[in-house]
Coordinates of C-alpha atoms in Angstrom, one line a residue:
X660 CA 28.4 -24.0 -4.3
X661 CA 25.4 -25.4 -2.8
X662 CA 22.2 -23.0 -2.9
X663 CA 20.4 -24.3 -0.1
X664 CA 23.3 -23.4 2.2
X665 CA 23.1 -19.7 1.8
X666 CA 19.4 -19.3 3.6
X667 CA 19.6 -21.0 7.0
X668 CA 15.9 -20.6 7.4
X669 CA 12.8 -20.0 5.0
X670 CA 11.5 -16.4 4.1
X671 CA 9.6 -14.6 6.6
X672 CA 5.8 -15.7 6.5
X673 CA 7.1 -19.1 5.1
X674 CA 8.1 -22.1 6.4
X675 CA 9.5 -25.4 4.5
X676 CA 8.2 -28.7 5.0
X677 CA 9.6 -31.6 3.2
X678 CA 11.4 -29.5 0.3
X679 CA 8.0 -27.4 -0.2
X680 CA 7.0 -24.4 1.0
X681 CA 3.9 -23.6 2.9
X682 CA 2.5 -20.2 4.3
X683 CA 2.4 -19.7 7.8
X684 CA 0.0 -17.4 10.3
X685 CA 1.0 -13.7 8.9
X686 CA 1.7 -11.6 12.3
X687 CA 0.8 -8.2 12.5
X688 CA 2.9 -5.4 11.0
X689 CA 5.0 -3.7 14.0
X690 CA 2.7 -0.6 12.5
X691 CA -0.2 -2.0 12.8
X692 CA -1.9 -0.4 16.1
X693 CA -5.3 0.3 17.3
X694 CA -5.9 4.3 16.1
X695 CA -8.9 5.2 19.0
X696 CA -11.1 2.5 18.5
X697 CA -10.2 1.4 15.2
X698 CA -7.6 -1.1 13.9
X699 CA -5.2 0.3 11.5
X700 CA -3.6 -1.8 8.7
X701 CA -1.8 -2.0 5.5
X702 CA -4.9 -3.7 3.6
X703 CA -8.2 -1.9 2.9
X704 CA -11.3 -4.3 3.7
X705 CA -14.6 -3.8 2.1
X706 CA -18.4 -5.3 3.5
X707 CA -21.2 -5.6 1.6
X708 CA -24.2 -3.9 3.2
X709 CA -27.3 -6.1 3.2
X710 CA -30.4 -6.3 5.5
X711 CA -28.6 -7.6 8.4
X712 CA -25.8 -4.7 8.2
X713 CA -27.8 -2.0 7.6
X714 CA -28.3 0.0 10.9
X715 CA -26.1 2.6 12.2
X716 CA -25.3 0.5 14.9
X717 CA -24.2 -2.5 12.8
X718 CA -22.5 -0.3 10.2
X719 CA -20.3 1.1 13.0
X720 CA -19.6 -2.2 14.3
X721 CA -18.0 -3.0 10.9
X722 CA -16.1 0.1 11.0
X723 CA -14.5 -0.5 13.9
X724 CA -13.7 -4.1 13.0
X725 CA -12.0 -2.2 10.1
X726 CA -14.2 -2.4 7.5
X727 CA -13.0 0.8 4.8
X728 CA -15.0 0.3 1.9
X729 CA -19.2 -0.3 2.0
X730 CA -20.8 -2.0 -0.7
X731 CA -24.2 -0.9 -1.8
X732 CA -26.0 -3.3 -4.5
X733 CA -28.1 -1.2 -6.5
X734 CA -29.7 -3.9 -8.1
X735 CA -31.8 -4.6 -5.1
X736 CA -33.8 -2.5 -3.0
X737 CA -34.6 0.8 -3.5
X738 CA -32.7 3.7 -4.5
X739 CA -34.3 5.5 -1.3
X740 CA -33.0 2.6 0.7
X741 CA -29.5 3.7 -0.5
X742 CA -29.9 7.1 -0.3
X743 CA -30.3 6.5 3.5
X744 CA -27.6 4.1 3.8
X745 CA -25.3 7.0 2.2
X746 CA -26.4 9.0 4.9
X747 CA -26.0 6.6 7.6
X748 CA -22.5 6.2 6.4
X749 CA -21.5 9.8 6.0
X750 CA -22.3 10.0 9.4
X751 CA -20.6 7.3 10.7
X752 CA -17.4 9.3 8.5
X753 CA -17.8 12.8 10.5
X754 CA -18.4 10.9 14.0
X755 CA -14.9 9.2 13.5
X756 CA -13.3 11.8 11.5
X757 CA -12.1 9.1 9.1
X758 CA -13.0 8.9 5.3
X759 CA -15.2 5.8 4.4
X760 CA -15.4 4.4 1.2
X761 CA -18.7 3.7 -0.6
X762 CA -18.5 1.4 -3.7
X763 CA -22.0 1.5 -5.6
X764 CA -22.2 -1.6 -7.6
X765 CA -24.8 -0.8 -10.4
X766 CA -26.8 -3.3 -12.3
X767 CA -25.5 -3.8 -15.6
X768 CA -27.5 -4.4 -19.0
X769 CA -29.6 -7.5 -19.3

C-alpha cells in the first residue's frame, strides 16, 4: 500500500513542494480575538525595555501590541531607573486589569 496515497494534502501549516516540505503563513487561531484593546494569543511575547521603550506611553503601546513579559537589564542603568520602570509597569497592570510579567535579568559574576 502506497503511503503517499493516504494524505491527499500536506499537514495544516505545511505545504509540499517538490517532495519537501516547507512552512507556510501560520493563520490565526479561531480563539485568537482582540480582548478590549489587546490581542489575545496562545504564545506569550516578551520586550526588552531600553531607553527608547521606557515611558508609560511607549510601555503601553507594547502592551497593547501584546507584549506579556518586560525585560529589565540590571546590568545597566540604575537600580532607581528600575525601580521606576516597576512602577510604570504596575501601573500599566491595574489600568488594564491584566497581570504583566517583569523578567529582571541580573548581571552575573565577572
Amino acid at each position: 500500500r502506497n503511503v503517499n496515497s493516504l494524505y491527499s494534502a500536506p499537514p495544516t501549516g505545511m505545504s509540499s513542494a517538490s517532495g519537501s516540505v516547507a512552512f507556510t503563513e501560520a493563520k490565526p487561531a479561531k480563539t485568537g480575538a482582540h480582548q478590549g484593546e489587546r490581542w489575545t494569543k496562545s504564545t506569550k511575547q516578551l520586550a526588552t525595555v531600553g531607553p527608547a521603550s521606557c515611558t508609560y506611553a511607549m510601555l503601553e503601546k507594547l502592551f497593547l501590541a501584546g507584549v506579556d513579559v518586560f525585560r529589565l537589564n540590571f546590568s545597566h542603568g540604575a537600580h532607581e531607573e528600575k525601580a521606576e520602570l516597576v512602577n510604570l509597569i504596575r501601573q500599566l497592570e491595574a489600568n488594564y486589569n491584566h497581570p504583566i510579567g517583569i523578567l529582571a535579568d541580573l548581571q552575573g559574576p565577572k
